[in-house]
Tab-separated table of C-alpha atoms and ligand atoms in Angstrom:
chain	number	residue	atom	x	y	z
H	1	MET	CA	144.768	23.320	63.984
H	2	ASP	CA	146.158	20.510	65.375
H	3	ARG	CA	149.609	20.404	64.724
H	4	THR	CA	150.508	16.821	64.748
H	5	VAL	CA	154.184	15.486	64.134
H	6	GLU	CA	153.007	13.424	61.252
H	7	LYS	CA	152.657	16.747	59.182
H	8	ILE	CA	156.238	17.686	59.500
H	9	SER	CA	157.650	17.448	55.857
H	10	THR	CA	161.157	17.258	56.328
H	11	GLY	CA	161.434	14.403	54.199
H	12	VAL	CA	163.311	12.339	57.254
H	13	ASP	CA	161.789	9.243	58.896
H	14	PHE	CA	162.157	10.202	62.523
H	15	ASP	CA	160.621	6.718	63.379
H	16	ARG	CA	163.480	5.387	61.959
H	17	ILE	CA	165.841	7.723	63.393
H	18	ARG	CA	164.567	6.434	67.125
H	19	ALA	CA	165.756	3.039	66.186
H	20	ASP	CA	169.605	4.559	66.275
H	21	PHE	CA	169.205	5.324	69.901
H	22	PRO	CA	168.996	1.779	71.874
H	23	VAL	CA	168.658	3.829	75.081
H	24	LEU	CA	164.921	4.530	73.720
H	25	LYS	CA	163.838	0.896	73.903
H	26	ARG	CA	164.144	0.597	77.654
H	27	LYS	CA	161.407	0.487	79.949
H	28	ILE	CA	161.581	2.491	82.989
H	29	ASN	CA	159.309	1.446	85.965
H	30	GLY	CA	157.549	-1.076	83.311
H	31	ARG	CA	156.876	1.812	80.937
H	32	PRO	CA	158.611	2.737	77.635
H	33	LEU	CA	161.298	5.466	78.495
H	34	VAL	CA	160.174	8.767	77.354
H	35	TYR	CA	163.280	10.822	77.426
H	36	LEU	CA	162.674	14.446	78.297
H	37	ASP	CA	166.177	15.426	79.857
H	38	ASN	CA	167.670	16.389	76.636
H	39	ALA	CA	168.937	19.840	78.125
H	40	ALA	CA	170.853	18.093	80.800
H	41	SER	CA	172.556	15.589	78.654
H	42	GLY	CA	171.527	14.249	75.066
H	43	GLN	CA	171.217	10.705	74.490
H	44	MET	CA	174.231	8.696	71.896
H	45	PRO	CA	173.247	7.012	68.854
H	46	THR	CA	174.961	3.682	67.839
H	47	PHE	CA	177.150	5.298	65.393
H	48	VAL	CA	178.748	7.554	67.550
H	49	ALA	CA	178.881	4.727	70.461
H	50	ASP	CA	180.381	2.605	67.809
H	51	ARG	CA	183.075	4.856	66.545
H	52	ILE	CA	184.062	5.158	70.019
H	53	ASP	CA	184.628	1.780	70.763
H	54	ARG	CA	186.423	1.071	67.641
H	55	TYR	CA	188.777	3.575	68.762
H	56	HIS	CA	189.546	2.070	72.083
H	57	ARG	CA	189.553	-1.682	70.857
H	58	HIS	CA	191.796	-0.752	67.484
H	59	GLU	CA	193.383	2.595	66.952
H	60	HIS	CA	193.824	3.723	70.542
H	61	SER	CA	197.560	5.738	70.934
H	62	ASN	CA	198.420	8.919	72.167
H	63	VAL	CA	198.202	12.261	69.285
H	64	HIS	CA	200.174	14.958	68.325
H	65	ARG	CA	203.970	13.361	69.120
H	66	GLY	CA	203.767	10.240	67.636
H	67	ILE	CA	205.941	9.369	64.638
H	68	HIS	CA	204.728	5.917	64.568
H	69	SER	CA	201.627	5.372	62.054
H	70	LEU	CA	199.182	4.295	65.082
H	71	SER	CA	199.262	7.951	66.534
H	72	GLN	CA	199.542	9.599	63.043
H	73	GLN	CA	195.960	7.942	62.603
H	74	ALA	CA	194.733	8.563	66.040
H	75	THR	CA	195.835	12.427	65.556
H	76	GLU	CA	194.147	12.475	62.232
H	77	ALA	CA	190.879	11.503	63.662
H	78	TYR	CA	191.023	13.451	66.553
H	79	GLU	CA	191.685	16.534	64.324
H	80	SER	CA	188.937	15.510	62.152
H	81	ALA	CA	186.961	16.819	64.644
H	82	ARG	CA	188.425	20.593	64.623
H	83	GLU	CA	187.627	20.804	60.763
H	84	LYS	CA	184.279	19.431	61.402
H	85	THR	CA	183.601	21.637	64.166
H	86	ARG	CA	184.766	24.447	62.124
H	87	GLN	CA	182.134	23.485	59.230
H	88	LEU	CA	179.497	23.106	61.823
H	89	ILE	CA	179.339	26.753	63.314
H	90	ASN	CA	181.147	28.375	60.202
H	91	ALA	CA	184.266	29.277	61.904
H	92	SER	CA	186.913	30.777	59.756
H	93	GLU	CA	189.508	28.864	60.425
H	94	ASN	CA	190.420	25.560	62.134
H	95	GLU	CA	192.877	27.387	64.609
H	96	GLU	CA	189.831	29.378	66.309
H	97	ILE	CA	188.621	25.940	67.518
H	98	ILE	CA	189.939	24.884	70.712
H	99	PHE	CA	188.774	21.814	72.614
H	100	THR	CA	188.316	21.952	76.127
H	101	THR	CA	186.113	19.225	78.477
H	102	GLY	CA	183.031	21.288	77.964
H	103	THR	CA	180.824	24.492	78.282
H	104	THR	CA	182.039	25.349	81.718
H	105	ASP	CA	185.510	24.462	80.916
H	106	SER	CA	185.512	26.697	78.069
H	107	ILE	CA	184.151	29.491	79.745
H	108	ASN	CA	186.568	29.496	82.776
H	109	LEU	CA	189.552	29.487	79.640
H	110	VAL	CA	187.743	32.828	78.315
H	111	ALA	CA	187.402	34.384	81.702
H	112	ASN	CA	191.021	33.624	82.844
H	113	SER	CA	192.882	34.073	80.078
H	114	PHE	CA	191.253	36.448	78.007
H	115	GLY	CA	189.018	38.300	80.657
H	116	LEU	CA	191.953	38.486	83.411
H	117	SER	CA	194.523	40.156	80.994
H	118	LEU	CA	191.598	42.359	79.926
H	119	LEU	CA	190.048	43.847	82.746
H	120	LYS	CA	191.518	46.903	85.078
H	121	LYS	CA	189.883	47.834	88.357
H	122	GLY	CA	186.757	49.400	87.433
H	123	ASP	CA	185.738	47.650	84.330
H	124	ARG	CA	182.313	46.241	83.824
H	125	ILE	CA	181.246	42.517	82.763
H	126	LEU	CA	177.943	42.613	81.537
H	127	LEU	CA	175.826	39.097	82.237
H	128	SER	CA	172.348	38.271	81.939
H	129	GLN	CA	169.655	37.306	84.769
H	130	MET	CA	169.083	33.986	82.785
H	131	GLU	CA	172.679	32.549	83.078
H	132	HIS	CA	173.643	29.119	83.667
H	133	HIS	CA	175.739	29.399	86.510
H	134	SER	CA	178.924	28.230	84.461
H	135	ASN	CA	178.379	31.929	82.754
H	136	ILE	CA	178.308	33.550	86.452
H	137	VAL	CA	180.782	32.173	88.710
H	138	PRO	CA	183.906	32.219	86.595
H	139	TRP	CA	183.221	35.856	85.871
H	140	GLN	CA	182.828	36.751	89.396
H	141	MET	CA	185.820	35.036	90.347
H	142	ILE	CA	187.746	36.990	87.653
H	143	ALA	CA	185.933	40.172	88.659
H	144	ASP	CA	187.414	39.506	92.196
H	145	LYS	CA	190.811	38.942	90.896
H	146	ALA	CA	190.730	42.134	88.549
H	147	GLY	CA	188.555	44.309	90.576
H	148	ALA	CA	185.778	44.606	88.016
H	149	GLU	CA	182.284	44.914	88.522
H	150	ILE	CA	179.221	42.831	87.042
H	151	ASP	CA	176.299	44.137	85.989
H	152	VAL	CA	172.935	42.038	84.886
H	153	ILE	CA	170.711	42.426	82.145
H	154	PRO	CA	167.119	41.796	83.542
H	155	LEU	CA	164.392	39.846	82.481
H	156	LEU	CA	161.090	40.562	81.180
H	157	ASP	CA	157.875	38.618	82.579
H	158	ASP	CA	157.648	36.593	79.537
H	159	GLY	CA	161.584	35.141	79.889
H	160	ARG	CA	162.814	37.461	77.550
H	161	LEU	CA	165.682	39.859	78.090
H	162	ASP	CA	164.873	43.348	78.870
H	163	MET	CA	166.533	44.786	75.537
H	164	GLU	CA	166.267	48.719	76.397
H	165	ALA	CA	167.845	47.727	79.883
H	166	TYR	CA	170.762	45.840	78.134
H	167	GLU	CA	171.519	49.184	75.818
H	168	GLU	CA	171.586	51.188	78.964
H	169	LEU	CA	173.684	49.002	80.934
H	170	LEU	CA	176.293	48.865	77.860
H	171	GLY	CA	178.547	51.513	79.051
H	172	GLU	CA	182.259	52.390	78.351
H	173	ARG	CA	183.660	50.677	81.227
H	174	THR	CA	181.585	47.639	79.536
H	175	LYS	CA	184.638	45.494	78.458
H	176	ILE	CA	182.863	41.803	78.106
H	177	VAL	CA	179.599	40.728	77.585
H	178	SER	CA	178.774	37.192	78.148
H	179	VAL	CA	175.244	35.942	77.715
H	180	VAL	CA	173.475	32.873	76.753
H	181	HIS	CA	172.001	31.855	73.393
H	182	VAL	CA	169.370	29.780	74.477
H	183	SER	CA	168.466	29.474	78.064
H	184	ASN	CA	168.388	26.073	79.769
H	185	ALA	CA	165.996	27.122	82.466
H	186	LEU	CA	163.313	29.310	80.283
H	187	GLY	CA	163.906	28.054	76.701
H	188	THR	CA	164.296	31.250	75.330
H	189	VAL	CA	166.439	32.063	72.052
H	190	ASN	CA	168.032	35.586	72.717
H	191	PRO	CA	168.608	37.926	69.660
H	192	VAL	CA	172.705	37.419	69.717
H	193	GLU	CA	173.378	39.118	66.458
H	194	LYS	CA	171.770	42.307	67.561
H	195	MET	CA	173.302	42.196	71.088
H	196	THR	CA	176.641	41.277	69.731
H	197	ALA	CA	176.174	44.321	67.240
H	198	LEU	CA	175.388	46.334	70.164
H	199	ALA	CA	178.487	45.532	72.296
H	200	ARG	CA	180.492	46.245	69.424
H	201	GLN	CA	179.633	49.682	69.248
H	202	ALA	CA	180.002	49.728	72.804
H	203	GLY	CA	183.459	48.308	72.452
H	204	ALA	CA	182.966	45.410	74.581
H	205	ALA	CA	184.037	41.906	73.534
H	206	VAL	CA	181.134	39.324	73.575
H	207	VAL	CA	181.146	35.755	74.766
H	208	ILE	CA	178.218	33.400	74.035
H	209	ASP	CA	177.168	30.317	76.036
H	210	GLY	CA	175.759	28.012	73.309
H	211	ALA	CA	175.159	24.698	75.190
H	212	GLN	CA	171.528	24.783	74.377
H	213	ALA	CA	171.918	26.362	70.897
H	214	VAL	CA	174.397	24.269	68.920
H	215	PRO	CA	172.376	20.978	69.850
H	216	HIS	CA	169.174	22.143	68.112
H	217	GLN	CA	169.807	24.716	65.486
H	218	PRO	CA	172.062	25.865	62.912
H	219	VAL	CA	174.713	28.642	64.266
H	220	ASP	CA	177.206	30.440	62.413
H	221	VAL	CA	179.678	32.327	64.639
H	222	GLN	CA	180.897	34.812	61.605
H	223	GLN	CA	177.241	35.871	61.169
H	224	ILE	CA	176.937	36.250	65.103
H	225	ASP	CA	180.014	37.627	65.155
H	226	CYS	CA	180.985	37.190	68.483
H	227	ASP	CA	184.304	37.031	69.920
H	228	PHE	CA	183.674	33.641	71.619
H	229	TYR	CA	181.237	30.829	71.626
H	230	ALA	CA	181.152	28.165	74.232
H	231	PHE	CA	179.323	24.750	73.886
H	232	SER	CA	179.289	20.692	74.907
H	233	ALA	CA	179.584	17.540	73.203
H	234	HIS	CA	177.507	15.414	75.597
H	235	LYS	CA	173.906	17.500	74.584
H	236	MET	CA	174.465	16.644	71.011
H	237	CYS	CA	174.634	13.055	70.634
H	238	GLY	CA	178.439	13.176	71.806
H	239	PRO	CA	180.328	12.025	74.967
H	240	THR	CA	180.507	13.898	78.049
H	241	GLY	CA	184.041	15.578	78.832
H	242	PHE	CA	184.501	16.877	75.474
H	243	GLY	CA	183.614	20.851	74.835
H	244	ILE	CA	184.745	23.476	72.310
H	245	LEU	CA	185.588	27.106	72.715
H	246	PHE	CA	185.552	29.223	69.326
H	247	GLY	CA	187.601	32.524	69.605
H	248	ARG	CA	188.612	34.881	67.044
H	249	LYS	CA	192.154	34.483	65.860
H	250	GLU	CA	193.024	38.077	66.636
H	251	HIS	CA	192.170	37.106	70.322
H	252	LEU	CA	193.653	33.697	70.559
H	253	GLU	CA	196.866	34.765	69.357
H	254	LYS	CA	197.511	37.276	71.943
H	255	MET	CA	196.003	35.109	75.032
H	256	GLY	CA	198.322	33.327	77.099
H	257	PRO	CA	197.835	29.859	77.827
H	258	TYR	CA	195.267	28.838	80.499
H	259	ARG	CA	197.199	25.682	81.906
H	260	GLY	CA	200.581	24.544	81.875
H	261	GLY	CA	202.079	21.465	80.991
H	262	GLY	CA	202.998	19.441	77.540
H	263	ASN	CA	201.555	20.152	74.132
H	264	ILE	CA	201.291	23.829	74.851
H	265	ILE	CA	204.921	24.688	74.505
H	266	ASP	CA	207.319	25.552	71.679
H	267	LYS	CA	210.513	25.446	74.053
H	268	VAL	CA	211.247	24.454	77.894
H	269	THR	CA	213.831	25.812	79.594
H	270	PHE	CA	214.087	26.519	83.274
H	271	GLU	CA	214.820	30.088	82.458
H	272	LYS	CA	211.999	30.764	80.287
H	273	THR	CA	209.213	28.945	78.037
H	274	THR	CA	207.817	29.701	74.859
H	275	TYR	CA	204.521	28.627	73.580
H	276	ASN	CA	203.071	26.821	70.947
H	277	VAL	CA	200.360	28.551	68.606
H	278	ALA	CA	196.533	28.567	69.041
H	279	PRO	CA	194.427	26.240	69.531
H	280	PHE	CA	197.427	24.364	70.861
H	281	LYS	CA	198.462	26.304	72.986
H	282	PHE	CA	195.308	25.895	75.231
H	283	GLU	CA	195.286	22.297	75.121
H	284	ALA	CA	197.650	21.327	77.631
H	285	GLY	CA	198.262	17.585	78.366
H	286	THR	CA	196.758	14.159	76.637
H	287	PRO	CA	193.582	15.308	75.287
H	288	PRO	CA	190.165	13.324	75.338
H	289	ILE	CA	190.923	11.433	72.323
H	290	ALA	CA	188.301	9.088	72.137
H	291	ALA	CA	185.832	11.725	72.993
H	292	GLY	CA	187.020	14.106	70.160
H	293	ILE	CA	186.665	11.292	67.714
H	294	GLY	CA	183.135	10.425	68.975
H	295	PHE	CA	182.209	13.926	68.518
H	296	ALA	CA	183.755	14.006	65.065
H	297	ALA	CA	181.039	10.958	64.458
H	298	ALA	CA	178.552	12.907	66.249
H	299	ILE	CA	178.705	15.700	63.845
H	300	ASP	CA	178.755	13.515	61.049
H	301	TYR	CA	175.408	11.720	62.440
H	302	LEU	CA	173.672	15.166	62.876
H	303	ASN	CA	174.826	16.314	59.641
H	304	SER	CA	173.213	13.243	57.815
H	305	ILE	CA	169.780	14.934	59.252
H	306	GLY	CA	170.762	18.483	59.191
H	307	MET	CA	170.605	21.038	61.595
H	308	LYS	CA	167.757	23.002	60.142
H	309	ARG	CA	165.520	19.896	59.908
H	310	ILE	CA	166.313	18.971	63.674
H	311	ALA	CA	165.327	22.503	64.555
H	312	ASP	CA	161.943	22.052	62.555
H	313	ARG	CA	161.208	18.754	64.075
H	314	GLU	CA	161.964	19.903	67.693
H	315	GLN	CA	159.863	22.990	66.937
H	316	GLU	CA	156.829	20.879	66.264
H	317	LEU	CA	157.079	18.813	69.240
H	318	VAL	CA	157.804	22.198	71.012
H	319	ASP	CA	154.715	23.843	69.976
H	320	LEU	CA	152.522	20.344	70.371
H	321	ALA	CA	153.687	20.198	73.957
H	322	LEU	CA	152.807	23.826	74.621
H	323	GLU	CA	149.712	23.460	73.083
H	324	LYS	CA	148.764	20.736	75.562
H	325	LEU	CA	150.401	22.162	78.669
H	326	ARG	CA	148.577	25.554	78.129
H	327	LYS	CA	145.250	23.733	78.488
H	328	ILE	CA	146.306	21.850	82.163
H	329	GLU	CA	144.574	24.189	84.680
H	330	GLY	CA	146.971	25.412	87.788
H	331	LEU	CA	150.083	24.788	85.061
H	332	ARG	CA	152.003	28.008	85.175
H	333	LEU	CA	154.985	28.159	82.095
H	334	ILE	CA	157.879	29.782	83.645
H	335	GLY	CA	158.708	32.022	80.816
H	336	ASP	CA	156.507	32.148	77.663
H	337	PRO	CA	159.110	33.651	75.337
H	338	PRO	CA	157.832	34.172	71.617
H	339	GLU	CA	161.127	32.488	70.511
H	340	ARG	CA	161.610	29.403	72.215
H	341	ALA	CA	164.070	26.595	71.549
H	342	SER	CA	163.611	22.656	72.722
H	343	VAL	CA	162.854	23.606	76.434
H	344	ILE	CA	159.747	24.123	78.638
H	345	SER	CA	159.640	25.007	82.221
H	346	PHE	CA	156.548	24.881	84.433
H	347	VAL	CA	155.215	24.512	87.877
H	348	LEU	CA	151.874	22.871	88.958
H	349	GLU	CA	149.939	25.041	91.459
H	350	GLY	CA	150.412	23.499	95.144
H	351	ILE	CA	152.780	20.740	93.872
H	352	HIS	CA	156.295	21.035	94.500
H	353	PRO	CA	158.333	20.098	91.296
H	354	HIS	CA	160.419	17.492	92.796
H	355	ASP	CA	157.096	15.771	93.272
H	356	THR	CA	156.145	16.405	89.902
H	357	GLY	CA	159.418	14.801	88.621
H	358	THR	CA	159.288	11.593	90.981
H	359	ILE	CA	155.791	10.686	89.654
H	360	LEU	CA	156.614	11.157	86.174
H	361	ASP	CA	159.420	9.023	86.674
H	362	LYS	CA	157.268	6.082	88.094
H	363	HIS	CA	155.542	6.381	84.425
H	364	GLY	CA	158.632	6.226	82.758
H	365	VAL	CA	158.822	9.802	81.795
H	366	ALA	CA	162.384	11.788	82.627
H	367	ILE	CA	162.271	15.327	83.105
H	368	ARG	CA	164.495	17.407	85.269
H	369	THR	CA	163.262	19.477	88.400
H	370	GLY	CA	165.365	22.013	90.223
H	371	HIS	CA	166.634	25.186	89.711
H	372	HIS	CA	168.753	24.001	86.527
H	373	CYS	CA	171.782	25.734	87.732
H	374	ALA	CA	170.020	28.877	86.932
H	375	GLN	CA	168.979	30.134	90.618
H	376	PRO	CA	168.976	34.133	89.470
H	377	VAL	CA	165.950	32.957	86.757
H	378	MET	CA	164.152	30.961	89.780
H	379	GLU	CA	164.695	34.022	92.085
H	380	ARG	CA	163.064	36.379	89.015
H	381	TYR	CA	160.179	34.324	88.989
H	382	GLY	CA	159.562	33.648	92.398
H	383	VAL	CA	160.083	29.982	92.535
H	384	THR	CA	162.684	27.682	94.187
H	385	ALA	CA	162.606	25.080	91.345
H	386	THR	CA	160.436	24.168	88.102
H	387	ALA	CA	159.833	20.933	86.318
H	388	ARG	CA	161.579	21.317	82.924
H	389	ALA	CA	160.760	18.840	79.914
H	390	SER	CA	163.511	19.306	77.358
H	391	PHE	CA	163.380	17.988	73.670
H	392	SER	CA	165.542	16.506	71.090
H	393	PHE	CA	164.692	15.413	67.303
H	394	TYR	CA	164.405	11.510	68.188
H	395	ASN	CA	161.544	12.438	70.736
H	396	ASN	CA	157.841	12.055	69.201
H	397	GLU	CA	154.193	12.771	69.623
H	398	GLU	CA	153.586	9.726	71.485
H	399	ASP	CA	156.281	11.296	74.285
H	400	VAL	CA	154.453	14.437	74.237
H	401	ASN	CA	151.359	12.518	75.276
H	402	ARG	CA	153.007	10.488	77.758
H	403	LEU	CA	154.554	13.958	79.433
H	404	ILE	CA	150.748	15.055	79.269
H	405	GLU	CA	149.235	12.179	80.811
H	406	GLY	CA	151.930	12.209	83.598
H	407	VAL	CA	151.302	15.660	84.387
H	408	LYS	CA	147.837	14.967	84.422
H	409	GLN	CA	148.427	12.127	86.611
H	410	VAL	CA	150.330	14.182	89.062
H	411	LYS	CA	147.605	16.551	89.204
H	412	ASP	CA	145.240	13.734	90.282
H	413	PHE	CA	147.529	12.059	92.778
H	414	PHE	CA	147.759	15.660	94.523
H	415	LYS	CA	143.745	16.523	94.410
L	501	LIG	N1	175.545	26.544	79.799
L	501	LIG	C1	174.057	26.257	79.701
L	501	LIG	C2	173.215	27.126	78.944
L	501	LIG	C3	173.768	24.774	80.204
L	501	LIG	O1	172.623	24.613	79.815
L	501	LIG	C4	174.770	23.960	80.645
L	501	LIG	C5	174.579	22.423	81.042
L	501	LIG	C6	176.162	24.769	80.669
L	501	LIG	C7	176.495	25.609	80.588
L	501	LIG	C8	177.176	23.852	81.024
L	501	LIG	O2	177.523	22.509	80.516
L	501	LIG	P1	178.696	21.627	80.867
L	501	LIG	O3	178.358	20.526	79.770
L	501	LIG	O4	179.904	22.367	80.822
L	501	LIG	O5	178.096	21.195	81.922
L	501	LIG	N2	173.156	22.610	81.498
L	501	LIG	C9	172.416	21.503	82.156
L	501	LIG	C10	171.313	21.654	82.445
L	501	LIG	O6	170.327	22.339	81.984
L	501	LIG	N3	171.197	20.492	83.487
L	501	LIG	O7	172.170	19.843	83.426
L	501	LIG	C11	172.941	20.733	82.911
């Protein structure tokens, strides 16, 4: 059956939604832009850009400390992002939502504050072979300091995690499991709920990198039952420089601050400083106020469509693209997992992915090429780079066709 996007019965007018993103009207190299680099960063709708603009022009003030009205209004607007984020991922309390500058920052916070105090010499941290470098390097740095070791869950040929190996690797010295929810290099959706349950049985804490999950599907941290969950605003209609770390209250209460400064303190004397409560003890200095307010607007925008509808829409587009890509001779999918989110990685026989990306760009199609900050994935599948198309709900069938047409042109060029 030929699945077309028109058949989506979500009740949402996705053509109208495209009009919310002015960048999609741009021409790149003489052709209408086809933006398929959403895994790197998503586009921002006018609604969010306007909200940030309004804050800068009419509402700017520092937050949390002010007695004057402008500061209190800014604080209210900024803190509304915490409540909206809590609802979005179904955390039980606002105190469990820490604002950071992005997924990378969130993982560094967990590694330094939670990891470093927990890990003893000989303890083990379990990561997977499909991690983004931001969920590898911070743990290596902490492992070095603590004298801990890192184990790696291997990948199967189709891009899934080897769950048997996972169970075997979960040992009594495993103190932390840190895995990606959705791979940015393969698109694989990992069974994080099951993985968390297994880790709990083994007595390990679970950190999940949700950078590619929260923008594309409903996520429920209580259902997953993880200890920490990290993601970034800029991949989900929000601004850069803003990220989230969910942490279970029982951990956050015990954890020490990650960075020192204002806002995180209760009382400072030169003899001794005592700290504020979570989440504030992790948020030193003036926070990214405009970005937080923008993120609150981004959540409102996404909710106006609905995360389930977004997931369904993207699945249709990915399925359609996969169906067409599979028909192209000499195209190898890197990872072909049964459960895939909005990412497709591929290579064309005899053609470097950078050449593929350059020619596609000449036709106005923006994809990403390279190792996607996941070099162990490249090594596993014997490539140095892939071409990666990543979708969002504002993409459409025409975008899929333009990608396919572009890939055929790449092949023709190198024939
Ligand atoms: N984890 C995953 C799974 C990611 O995809 C990314 C960014 C990060 C962590 C880091 O997020 P940041 O907001 O702190 O930078 N991924 C990509 C990508 O695939 N291409 O560019 C950035």
